[in-house]
């Protein structure tokens, strides 16, 4: 087959095979698992560990810190400087007694997170299913659960630290600045009907069925994750719902509009962020924002206000005149999201939105998304990074073109736990 036609996982295996043709003494792997599903990622690790057992040295660069935990030694870089070197556990052990779960938050977890990370005694916070994971500053007592919100039955439980907790603590707190919309959900139907509907969606390419009678519905203000291994059919389903691919059969509906029969009107009610950077690399940041504001029908004062709002919210002013193709990876993601939300859509489609992005930028990105959801925006996301999937309210797992499991992250984990493995991660459940 042509290399370009391979799945993400197979492309990475081919790249590794090419690098091993002459049995090197040292193997350099630059973010080899970006865009690779958890199954293929574990295969890649098994292959690399077999090479190290043969005496080959490996340097593996990554923005995914659960991978760094598997390394014998880590070199932590920030702004061109080496700020830590040693075994991952050496850094992680410093965080003992400082990491907690806020339990019982459930539907209020996004508000609990926003309240927590605004506090001076909280270094970091992320959503993990129905819980909120917090990292406290050094030498501070655990706060009362009541300080994080009025939800009943909030409890604070200490949990083991991870290398990512230590990483964020070592770099220092950077409170994310969240974007707020003013009225994007006004375009939604006034009743409680589903905002996104997939009804027996099917897409065939010749004799091959990429998506086979896929069905689900997503409510207002919900984050819905579409997960699956490379080649499972999730991207095909995603593109049919966005109006980028016509279904062979079935119905796709967004914000009360049939995506096939009312394509143009439906597209104006959604924002779309592609997996790969798909803006104009030879246009500046300002020119891209101006172009896409016009594409979404913004004019005059409203157009200028929208461009100014997202430019300030995403910190794009320092890069205003730079060509988009020359931006650092994190700022490319910011610009792509800014272009997708500037017209205040009630529905947002995010295809692998933080692929290859560092943990701090990833937190900033999700602070924006959580703020949009609190304003009533509905979000559909695909990701291979399953810590990120914990932000979802519900998940559908697609395999060989069909939905084989669905539910909240905690429901999917609970359904696969055994007495021998009581603390399944979402990745374990996925596998």
PDB file of C-alpha atoms in Angstrom, residues 97-392:
ATOM      1  CA  UNK A  97       0.262  14.045  50.335  1.00  0.00           C
ATOM      2  CA  UNK A  98      -0.548  16.898  47.935  1.00  0.00           C
ATOM      3  CA  UNK A  99      -2.917  15.238  45.427  1.00  0.00           C
ATOM      4  CA  UNK A 100      -6.640  14.842  46.106  1.00  0.00           C
ATOM      5  CA  UNK A 101      -9.891  13.875  44.432  1.00  0.00           C
ATOM      6  CA  UNK A 102     -12.947  16.042  45.042  1.00  0.00           C
ATOM      7  CA  UNK A 103     -15.637  13.368  44.979  1.00  0.00           C
ATOM      8  CA  UNK A 104     -19.387  13.810  44.608  1.00  0.00           C
ATOM      9  CA  UNK A 105     -19.137  16.781  42.222  1.00  0.00           C
ATOM     10  CA  UNK A 106     -20.723  14.891  39.294  1.00  0.00           C
ATOM     11  CA  UNK A 107     -22.672  17.435  37.178  1.00  0.00           C
ATOM     12  CA  UNK A 108     -21.142  20.340  39.098  1.00  0.00           C
ATOM     13  CA  UNK A 109     -17.575  19.189  38.420  1.00  0.00           C
ATOM     14  CA  UNK A 110     -16.813  21.915  35.857  1.00  0.00           C
ATOM     15  CA  UNK A 111     -17.868  24.617  38.323  1.00  0.00           C
ATOM     16  CA  UNK A 112     -15.909  22.900  41.103  1.00  0.00           C
ATOM     17  CA  UNK A 113     -12.804  22.846  38.880  1.00  0.00           C
ATOM     18  CA  UNK A 114     -13.157  26.537  37.959  1.00  0.00           C
ATOM     19  CA  UNK A 115     -13.525  27.473  41.628  1.00  0.00           C
ATOM     20  CA  UNK A 116     -10.589  25.306  42.704  1.00  0.00           C
ATOM     21  CA  UNK A 117      -7.984  26.490  40.186  1.00  0.00           C
ATOM     22  CA  UNK A 118      -8.742  30.118  41.055  1.00  0.00           C
ATOM     23  CA  UNK A 119      -7.459  29.481  44.613  1.00  0.00           C
ATOM     24  CA  UNK A 120      -3.860  30.289  45.572  1.00  0.00           C
ATOM     25  CA  UNK A 121      -3.430  26.998  47.451  1.00  0.00           C
ATOM     26  CA  UNK A 122      -4.309  24.884  44.363  1.00  0.00           C
ATOM     27  CA  UNK A 123      -1.499  24.350  41.839  1.00  0.00           C
ATOM     28  CA  UNK A 124      -3.397  22.261  39.292  1.00  0.00           C
ATOM     29  CA  UNK A 125      -6.789  20.724  38.597  1.00  0.00           C
ATOM     30  CA  UNK A 126      -8.256  18.392  35.983  1.00  0.00           C
ATOM     31  CA  UNK A 127     -11.526  16.479  35.595  1.00  0.00           C
ATOM     32  CA  UNK A 128     -11.423  12.698  36.010  1.00  0.00           C
ATOM     33  CA  UNK A 129     -14.864  11.307  35.286  1.00  0.00           C
ATOM     34  CA  UNK A 130     -17.226  12.414  38.056  1.00  0.00           C
ATOM     35  CA  UNK A 131     -14.286  13.595  40.202  1.00  0.00           C
ATOM     36  CA  UNK A 132     -11.971  16.598  40.107  1.00  0.00           C
ATOM     37  CA  UNK A 133      -8.256  15.898  40.629  1.00  0.00           C
ATOM     38  CA  UNK A 134      -6.440  18.667  42.513  1.00  0.00           C
ATOM     39  CA  UNK A 135      -2.758  19.290  43.260  1.00  0.00           C
ATOM     40  CA  UNK A 136      -2.220  21.472  46.324  1.00  0.00           C
ATOM     41  CA  UNK A 137       0.645  23.884  46.914  1.00  0.00           C
ATOM     42  CA  UNK A 138       3.489  22.666  49.111  1.00  0.00           C
ATOM     43  CA  UNK A 139       2.988  22.737  52.890  1.00  0.00           C
ATOM     44  CA  UNK A 140      -0.664  23.804  52.858  1.00  0.00           C
ATOM     45  CA  UNK A 141      -3.432  21.947  54.722  1.00  0.00           C
ATOM     46  CA  UNK A 142      -6.149  20.202  52.749  1.00  0.00           C
ATOM     47  CA  UNK A 143      -9.061  22.645  52.341  1.00  0.00           C
ATOM     48  CA  UNK A 144     -12.621  21.855  53.338  1.00  0.00           C
ATOM     49  CA  UNK A 145     -14.700  20.379  50.472  1.00  0.00           C
ATOM     50  CA  UNK A 146     -17.271  23.129  51.082  1.00  0.00           C
ATOM     51  CA  UNK A 147     -14.835  25.704  49.682  1.00  0.00           C
ATOM     52  CA  UNK A 148     -15.243  24.226  46.183  1.00  0.00           C
ATOM     53  CA  UNK A 149     -18.991  24.635  45.825  1.00  0.00           C
ATOM     54  CA  UNK A 150     -22.421  24.002  47.260  1.00  0.00           C
ATOM     55  CA  UNK A 151     -22.951  20.553  45.713  1.00  0.00           C
ATOM     56  CA  UNK A 152     -24.106  18.108  48.418  1.00  0.00           C
ATOM     57  CA  UNK A 153     -21.837  15.292  49.592  1.00  0.00           C
ATOM     58  CA  UNK A 154     -18.547  16.778  48.323  1.00  0.00           C
ATOM     59  CA  UNK A 155     -15.644  14.814  49.806  1.00  0.00           C
ATOM     60  CA  UNK A 156     -11.867  15.178  49.618  1.00  0.00           C
ATOM     61  CA  UNK A 157      -9.801  11.976  49.298  1.00  0.00           C
ATOM     62  CA  UNK A 158      -6.033  11.754  48.985  1.00  0.00           C
ATOM     63  CA  UNK A 159      -4.839   9.801  45.914  1.00  0.00           C
ATOM     64  CA  UNK A 160      -1.378   8.689  44.733  1.00  0.00           C
ATOM     65  CA  UNK A 161       0.518  11.332  42.719  1.00  0.00           C
ATOM     66  CA  UNK A 162       1.400  10.954  39.045  1.00  0.00           C
ATOM     67  CA  UNK A 163       4.418  12.252  37.131  1.00  0.00           C
ATOM     68  CA  UNK A 164       2.157  14.779  35.387  1.00  0.00           C
ATOM     69  CA  UNK A 165       1.237  16.279  38.784  1.00  0.00           C
ATOM     70  CA  UNK A 166       4.929  16.761  39.529  1.00  0.00           C
ATOM     71  CA  UNK A 167       5.573  18.173  36.050  1.00  0.00           C
ATOM     72  CA  UNK A 168       2.947  20.896  36.418  1.00  0.00           C
ATOM     73  CA  UNK A 169       4.097  21.702  39.961  1.00  0.00           C
ATOM     74  CA  UNK A 170       7.729  21.961  38.825  1.00  0.00           C
ATOM     75  CA  UNK A 171       6.846  24.413  36.044  1.00  0.00           C
ATOM     76  CA  UNK A 172       4.701  26.549  38.340  1.00  0.00           C
ATOM     77  CA  UNK A 173       1.010  27.413  38.250  1.00  0.00           C
ATOM     78  CA  UNK A 174      -0.379  29.120  35.167  1.00  0.00           C
ATOM     79  CA  UNK A 175      -4.081  29.764  35.682  1.00  0.00           C
ATOM     80  CA  UNK A 176      -5.864  29.283  32.327  1.00  0.00           C
ATOM     81  CA  UNK A 177      -7.896  32.189  30.999  1.00  0.00           C
ATOM     82  CA  UNK A 178     -11.311  30.952  29.902  1.00  0.00           C
ATOM     83  CA  UNK A 179     -13.238  32.255  26.896  1.00  0.00           C
ATOM     84  CA  UNK A 180     -16.898  33.093  27.459  1.00  0.00           C
ATOM     85  CA  UNK A 181     -19.580  33.350  24.790  1.00  0.00           C
ATOM     86  CA  UNK A 182     -22.363  35.899  24.977  1.00  0.00           C
ATOM     87  CA  UNK A 183     -25.185  34.265  23.061  1.00  0.00           C
ATOM     88  CA  UNK A 184     -24.156  31.389  20.840  1.00  0.00           C
ATOM     89  CA  UNK A 185     -26.827  29.021  22.134  1.00  0.00           C
ATOM     90  CA  UNK A 186     -29.638  31.348  21.081  1.00  0.00           C
ATOM     91  CA  UNK A 187     -29.722  29.515  17.737  1.00  0.00           C
ATOM     92  CA  UNK A 188     -30.772  26.259  19.410  1.00  0.00           C
ATOM     93  CA  UNK A 189     -34.353  25.002  19.505  1.00  0.00           C
ATOM     94  CA  UNK A 190     -36.138  26.138  22.667  1.00  0.00           C
ATOM     95  CA  UNK A 191     -37.315  22.659  23.664  1.00  0.00           C
ATOM     96  CA  UNK A 192     -35.237  19.921  25.304  1.00  0.00           C
ATOM     97  CA  UNK A 193     -34.656  17.961  22.101  1.00  0.00           C
ATOM     98  CA  UNK A 194     -31.186  16.571  21.320  1.00  0.00           C
ATOM     99  CA  UNK A 195     -28.755  19.042  19.735  1.00  0.00           C
ATOM    100  CA  UNK A 196     -26.805  16.380  17.769  1.00  0.00           C
ATOM    101  CA  UNK A 197     -28.501  13.256  16.414  1.00  0.00           C
ATOM    102  CA  UNK A 198     -26.924  10.325  14.582  1.00  0.00           C
ATOM    103  CA  UNK A 199     -29.655   7.962  13.408  1.00  0.00           C
ATOM    104  CA  UNK A 200     -28.392   4.724  11.814  1.00  0.00           C
ATOM    105  CA  UNK A 201     -25.626   6.620  10.010  1.00  0.00           C
ATOM    106  CA  UNK A 202     -23.936   4.424   7.405  1.00  0.00           C
ATOM    107  CA  UNK A 203     -21.138   5.198   4.980  1.00  0.00           C
ATOM    108  CA  UNK A 204     -19.764   2.766   2.410  1.00  0.00           C
ATOM    109  CA  UNK A 205     -16.713   3.184   0.193  1.00  0.00           C
ATOM    110  CA  UNK A 206     -17.266   0.597  -2.522  1.00  0.00           C
ATOM    111  CA  UNK A 207     -17.550  -2.765  -0.745  1.00  0.00           C
ATOM    112  CA  UNK A 208     -16.063  -1.391   2.487  1.00  0.00           C
ATOM    113  CA  UNK A 209     -18.421  -0.156   5.235  1.00  0.00           C
ATOM    114  CA  UNK A 210     -16.608   2.509   7.289  1.00  0.00           C
ATOM    115  CA  UNK A 211     -19.600   3.348   9.502  1.00  0.00           C
ATOM    116  CA  UNK A 212     -22.382   0.835  10.053  1.00  0.00           C
ATOM    117  CA  UNK A 213     -25.752   2.100  11.429  1.00  0.00           C
ATOM    118  CA  UNK A 214     -24.181   4.357  14.054  1.00  0.00           C
ATOM    119  CA  UNK A 215     -26.785   5.897  16.384  1.00  0.00           C
ATOM    120  CA  UNK A 216     -26.590   8.251  19.384  1.00  0.00           C
ATOM    121  CA  UNK A 217     -27.925  11.629  20.518  1.00  0.00           C
ATOM    122  CA  UNK A 218     -26.246  14.479  22.419  1.00  0.00           C
ATOM    123  CA  UNK A 219     -28.005  17.020  24.636  1.00  0.00           C
ATOM    124  CA  UNK A 220     -27.423  20.722  25.125  1.00  0.00           C
ATOM    125  CA  UNK A 221     -24.349  21.672  27.166  1.00  0.00           C
ATOM    126  CA  UNK A 222     -22.894  18.151  26.991  1.00  0.00           C
ATOM    127  CA  UNK A 223     -19.387  16.984  26.051  1.00  0.00           C
ATOM    128  CA  UNK A 224     -19.635  13.754  24.064  1.00  0.00           C
ATOM    129  CA  UNK A 225     -16.545  11.717  23.174  1.00  0.00           C
ATOM    130  CA  UNK A 226     -16.236   9.486  20.117  1.00  0.00           C
ATOM    131  CA  UNK A 227     -13.413   7.013  20.776  1.00  0.00           C
ATOM    132  CA  UNK A 228     -11.966   4.070  18.936  1.00  0.00           C
ATOM    133  CA  UNK A 229      -8.771   2.601  17.491  1.00  0.00           C
ATOM    134  CA  UNK A 230      -7.283   3.893  14.247  1.00  0.00           C
ATOM    135  CA  UNK A 231      -9.500   2.928  11.315  1.00  0.00           C
ATOM    136  CA  UNK A 232     -12.559   2.162  13.484  1.00  0.00           C
ATOM    137  CA  UNK A 233     -14.863   4.602  11.649  1.00  0.00           C
ATOM    138  CA  UNK A 234     -15.035   7.456  14.153  1.00  0.00           C
ATOM    139  CA  UNK A 235     -13.567  10.052  11.754  1.00  0.00           C
ATOM    140  CA  UNK A 236     -16.062   8.998   9.081  1.00  0.00           C
ATOM    141  CA  UNK A 237     -18.941   9.401  11.559  1.00  0.00           C
ATOM    142  CA  UNK A 238     -17.532  12.732  12.679  1.00  0.00           C
ATOM    143  CA  UNK A 239     -17.322  14.069   9.108  1.00  0.00           C
ATOM    144  CA  UNK A 240     -20.885  12.973   8.294  1.00  0.00           C
ATOM    145  CA  UNK A 241     -22.215  14.925  11.302  1.00  0.00           C
ATOM    146  CA  UNK A 242     -20.205  18.003  10.281  1.00  0.00           C
ATOM    147  CA  UNK A 243     -21.580  17.924   6.746  1.00  0.00           C
ATOM    148  CA  UNK A 244     -18.149  17.165   5.254  1.00  0.00           C
ATOM    149  CA  UNK A 245     -19.150  13.681   4.072  1.00  0.00           C
ATOM    150  CA  UNK A 246     -22.511  12.566   2.722  1.00  0.00           C
ATOM    151  CA  UNK A 247     -23.898   9.433   4.413  1.00  0.00           C
ATOM    152  CA  UNK A 248     -24.820   6.434   2.293  1.00  0.00           C
ATOM    153  CA  UNK A 249     -27.910   6.065   4.469  1.00  0.00           C
ATOM    154  CA  UNK A 250     -29.256   7.257   7.798  1.00  0.00           C
ATOM    155  CA  UNK A 251     -29.866  10.722   9.218  1.00  0.00           C
ATOM    156  CA  UNK A 252     -27.526  13.344  10.719  1.00  0.00           C
ATOM    157  CA  UNK A 253     -29.026  16.328  12.533  1.00  0.00           C
ATOM    158  CA  UNK A 254     -27.299  19.335  14.147  1.00  0.00           C
ATOM    159  CA  UNK A 255     -29.091  22.107  16.080  1.00  0.00           C
ATOM    160  CA  UNK A 256     -32.464  21.026  14.703  1.00  0.00           C
ATOM    161  CA  UNK A 257     -31.292  20.968  11.064  1.00  0.00           C
ATOM    162  CA  UNK A 258     -30.835  17.998   8.728  1.00  0.00           C
ATOM    163  CA  UNK A 259     -27.148  18.089   7.753  1.00  0.00           C
ATOM    164  CA  UNK A 260     -27.811  16.635   4.280  1.00  0.00           C
ATOM    165  CA  UNK A 261     -30.947  18.573   3.325  1.00  0.00           C
ATOM    166  CA  UNK A 262     -29.899  21.870   5.016  1.00  0.00           C
ATOM    167  CA  UNK A 263     -26.110  21.666   4.741  1.00  0.00           C
ATOM    168  CA  UNK A 264     -25.309  25.367   4.536  1.00  0.00           C
ATOM    169  CA  UNK A 265     -27.612  26.408   7.390  1.00  0.00           C
ATOM    170  CA  UNK A 266     -26.354  23.546   9.585  1.00  0.00           C
ATOM    171  CA  UNK A 267     -22.697  24.484   9.006  1.00  0.00           C
ATOM    172  CA  UNK A 268     -23.376  28.047  10.137  1.00  0.00           C
ATOM    173  CA  UNK A 269     -24.554  26.672  13.505  1.00  0.00           C
ATOM    174  CA  UNK A 270     -21.429  24.659  14.204  1.00  0.00           C
ATOM    175  CA  UNK A 271     -17.735  25.237  14.735  1.00  0.00           C
ATOM    176  CA  UNK A 272     -15.235  22.681  13.441  1.00  0.00           C
ATOM    177  CA  UNK A 273     -11.614  22.139  14.451  1.00  0.00           C
ATOM    178  CA  UNK A 274      -9.784  19.606  12.305  1.00  0.00           C
ATOM    179  CA  UNK A 275      -7.328  17.008  13.573  1.00  0.00           C
ATOM    180  CA  UNK A 276      -4.476  18.417  11.490  1.00  0.00           C
ATOM    181  CA  UNK A 277      -3.773  22.139  11.306  1.00  0.00           C
ATOM    182  CA  UNK A 278      -5.997  23.167   8.389  1.00  0.00           C
ATOM    183  CA  UNK A 279      -5.817  26.969   8.418  1.00  0.00           C
ATOM    184  CA  UNK A 280      -3.835  28.968   5.872  1.00  0.00           C
ATOM    185  CA  UNK A 281      -0.165  28.688   6.820  1.00  0.00           C
ATOM    186  CA  UNK A 282       0.903  31.471   4.426  1.00  0.00           C
ATOM    187  CA  UNK A 283      -1.565  33.958   5.920  1.00  0.00           C
ATOM    188  CA  UNK A 284      -0.848  35.774   9.178  1.00  0.00           C
ATOM    189  CA  UNK A 285      -2.778  35.155  12.380  1.00  0.00           C
ATOM    190  CA  UNK A 286      -4.773  38.353  11.811  1.00  0.00           C
ATOM    191  CA  UNK A 287      -5.522  37.472   8.188  1.00  0.00           C
ATOM    192  CA  UNK A 288      -6.775  33.998   9.161  1.00  0.00           C
ATOM    193  CA  UNK A 289      -9.086  35.464  11.803  1.00  0.00           C
ATOM    194  CA  UNK A 290     -10.369  38.046   9.331  1.00  0.00           C
ATOM    195  CA  UNK A 291     -10.946  35.458   6.616  1.00  0.00           C
ATOM    196  CA  UNK A 292     -12.839  32.974   8.790  1.00  0.00           C
ATOM    197  CA  UNK A 293     -14.972  35.678  10.386  1.00  0.00           C
ATOM    198  CA  UNK A 294     -16.110  36.489   6.850  1.00  0.00           C
ATOM    199  CA  UNK A 295     -16.708  32.827   6.022  1.00  0.00           C
ATOM    200  CA  UNK A 296     -19.066  32.624   9.010  1.00  0.00           C
ATOM    201  CA  UNK A 297     -20.980  35.694   7.814  1.00  0.00           C
ATOM    202  CA  UNK A 298     -19.748  38.213  10.388  1.00  0.00           C
ATOM    203  CA  UNK A 299     -19.667  41.815   9.153  1.00  0.00           C
ATOM    204  CA  UNK A 300     -18.813  45.331  10.290  1.00  0.00           C
ATOM    205  CA  UNK A 301     -18.661  46.054  14.013  1.00  0.00           C
ATOM    206  CA  UNK A 302     -19.747  42.525  14.943  1.00  0.00           C
ATOM    207  CA  UNK A 303     -16.878  41.104  12.899  1.00  0.00           C
ATOM    208  CA  UNK A 304     -14.284  43.408  14.513  1.00  0.00           C
ATOM    209  CA  UNK A 305     -15.636  42.677  17.990  1.00  0.00           C
ATOM    210  CA  UNK A 306     -15.477  38.904  17.395  1.00  0.00           C
ATOM    211  CA  UNK A 307     -11.892  39.034  16.123  1.00  0.00           C
ATOM    212  CA  UNK A 308     -10.798  41.230  19.056  1.00  0.00           C
ATOM    213  CA  UNK A 309     -12.574  38.979  21.577  1.00  0.00           C
ATOM    214  CA  UNK A 310     -10.973  35.698  20.509  1.00  0.00           C
ATOM    215  CA  UNK A 311      -7.594  37.318  19.879  1.00  0.00           C
ATOM    216  CA  UNK A 312      -7.491  38.576  23.462  1.00  0.00           C
ATOM    217  CA  UNK A 313      -8.959  35.399  25.000  1.00  0.00           C
ATOM    218  CA  UNK A 314      -6.434  33.113  23.278  1.00  0.00           C
ATOM    219  CA  UNK A 315      -3.435  35.450  23.692  1.00  0.00           C
ATOM    220  CA  UNK A 316      -2.849  35.812  19.947  1.00  0.00           C
ATOM    221  CA  UNK A 317      -1.927  39.541  19.903  1.00  0.00           C
ATOM    222  CA  UNK A 318       1.879  38.982  20.118  1.00  0.00           C
ATOM    223  CA  UNK A 319       1.677  36.754  17.011  1.00  0.00           C
ATOM    224  CA  UNK A 320      -0.757  38.922  15.033  1.00  0.00           C
ATOM    225  CA  UNK A 321       1.533  39.470  12.037  1.00  0.00           C
ATOM    226  CA  UNK A 322       3.227  36.055  12.034  1.00  0.00           C
ATOM    227  CA  UNK A 323       2.370  33.491   9.364  1.00  0.00           C
ATOM    228  CA  UNK A 324       0.166  30.819  10.910  1.00  0.00           C
ATOM    229  CA  UNK A 325       2.381  28.036   9.570  1.00  0.00           C
ATOM    230  CA  UNK A 326       5.311  29.312  11.670  1.00  0.00           C
ATOM    231  CA  UNK A 327       3.436  29.353  14.991  1.00  0.00           C
ATOM    232  CA  UNK A 328       4.434  27.017  17.854  1.00  0.00           C
ATOM    233  CA  UNK A 329       2.176  23.946  18.026  1.00  0.00           C
ATOM    234  CA  UNK A 330       0.217  25.231  21.033  1.00  0.00           C
ATOM    235  CA  UNK A 331      -0.564  28.539  19.333  1.00  0.00           C
ATOM    236  CA  UNK A 332      -1.650  26.771  16.157  1.00  0.00           C
ATOM    237  CA  UNK A 333      -4.231  24.962  18.294  1.00  0.00           C
ATOM    238  CA  UNK A 334      -5.321  28.238  19.889  1.00  0.00           C
ATOM    239  CA  UNK A 335      -5.735  29.888  16.488  1.00  0.00           C
ATOM    240  CA  UNK A 336      -7.697  26.916  15.123  1.00  0.00           C
ATOM    241  CA  UNK A 337     -10.079  26.979  18.087  1.00  0.00           C
ATOM    242  CA  UNK A 338     -10.406  30.777  17.869  1.00  0.00           C
ATOM    243  CA  UNK A 339     -11.482  30.494  14.223  1.00  0.00           C
ATOM    244  CA  UNK A 340     -13.978  27.744  15.124  1.00  0.00           C
ATOM    245  CA  UNK A 341     -15.758  29.671  17.915  1.00  0.00           C
ATOM    246  CA  UNK A 342     -15.624  33.323  16.851  1.00  0.00           C
ATOM    247  CA  UNK A 343     -19.170  33.189  15.389  1.00  0.00           C
ATOM    248  CA  UNK A 344     -20.472  31.832  18.721  1.00  0.00           C
ATOM    249  CA  UNK A 345     -21.775  28.481  17.442  1.00  0.00           C
ATOM    250  CA  UNK A 346     -24.112  26.424  19.646  1.00  0.00           C
ATOM    251  CA  UNK A 347     -22.347  23.221  18.536  1.00  0.00           C
ATOM    252  CA  UNK A 348     -18.601  22.556  18.429  1.00  0.00           C
ATOM    253  CA  UNK A 349     -16.854  19.602  16.743  1.00  0.00           C
ATOM    254  CA  UNK A 350     -13.263  18.952  17.882  1.00  0.00           C
ATOM    255  CA  UNK A 351     -11.231  16.303  16.052  1.00  0.00           C
ATOM    256  CA  UNK A 352      -8.132  15.330  18.103  1.00  0.00           C
ATOM    257  CA  UNK A 353      -7.908  18.936  19.384  1.00  0.00           C
ATOM    258  CA  UNK A 354      -4.813  18.634  21.597  1.00  0.00           C
ATOM    259  CA  UNK A 355      -2.759  16.072  19.682  1.00  0.00           C
ATOM    260  CA  UNK A 356       0.913  16.577  20.566  1.00  0.00           C
ATOM    261  CA  UNK A 357       0.239  19.558  22.864  1.00  0.00           C
ATOM    262  CA  UNK A 358       2.011  19.930  26.227  1.00  0.00           C
ATOM    263  CA  UNK A 359       0.047  19.458  29.496  1.00  0.00           C
ATOM    264  CA  UNK A 360      -0.158  23.178  30.358  1.00  0.00           C
ATOM    265  CA  UNK A 361      -1.526  24.113  26.934  1.00  0.00           C
ATOM    266  CA  UNK A 362      -3.912  21.150  27.169  1.00  0.00           C
ATOM    267  CA  UNK A 363      -5.280  22.486  30.468  1.00  0.00           C
ATOM    268  CA  UNK A 364      -5.695  25.952  28.994  1.00  0.00           C
ATOM    269  CA  UNK A 365      -7.532  24.500  26.006  1.00  0.00           C
ATOM    270  CA  UNK A 366      -9.973  22.575  28.220  1.00  0.00           C
ATOM    271  CA  UNK A 367     -10.555  25.632  30.399  1.00  0.00           C
ATOM    272  CA  UNK A 368     -11.926  27.315  27.269  1.00  0.00           C
ATOM    273  CA  UNK A 369     -14.055  24.276  26.399  1.00  0.00           C
ATOM    274  CA  UNK A 370     -15.468  23.932  29.920  1.00  0.00           C
ATOM    275  CA  UNK A 371     -16.401  27.629  29.925  1.00  0.00           C
ATOM    276  CA  UNK A 372     -18.208  27.225  26.587  1.00  0.00           C
ATOM    277  CA  UNK A 373     -20.097  24.199  27.901  1.00  0.00           C
ATOM    278  CA  UNK A 374     -21.171  26.122  30.995  1.00  0.00           C
ATOM    279  CA  UNK A 375     -22.664  28.664  28.554  1.00  0.00           C
ATOM    280  CA  UNK A 376     -24.751  25.861  26.974  1.00  0.00           C
ATOM    281  CA  UNK A 377     -22.533  24.959  23.993  1.00  0.00           C
ATOM    282  CA  UNK A 378     -22.651  21.283  22.963  1.00  0.00           C
ATOM    283  CA  UNK A 379     -19.269  19.692  22.206  1.00  0.00           C
ATOM    284  CA  UNK A 380     -18.403  16.525  20.328  1.00  0.00           C
ATOM    285  CA  UNK A 381     -14.767  15.431  20.507  1.00  0.00           C
ATOM    286  CA  UNK A 382     -12.553  12.636  19.228  1.00  0.00           C
ATOM    287  CA  UNK A 383      -9.308  11.822  21.008  1.00  0.00           C
ATOM    288  CA  UNK A 384      -6.718   9.076  21.442  1.00  0.00           C
ATOM    289  CA  UNK A 385      -5.547  10.617  24.716  1.00  0.00           C
ATOM    290  CA  UNK A 386      -7.851   8.940  27.212  1.00  0.00           C
ATOM    291  CA  UNK A 387      -6.989  11.150  30.189  1.00  0.00           C
ATOM    292  CA  UNK A 388      -8.579  13.873  28.061  1.00  0.00           C
ATOM    293  CA  UNK A 389     -11.663  11.717  27.469  1.00  0.00           C
ATOM    294  CA  UNK A 390     -12.348  11.935  31.221  1.00  0.00           C
ATOM    295  CA  UNK A 391     -13.687  15.460  30.561  1.00  0.00           C
ATOM    296  CA  UNK A 392     -16.575  13.963  28.571  1.00  0.00           C
TER     297      UNK A 392
END
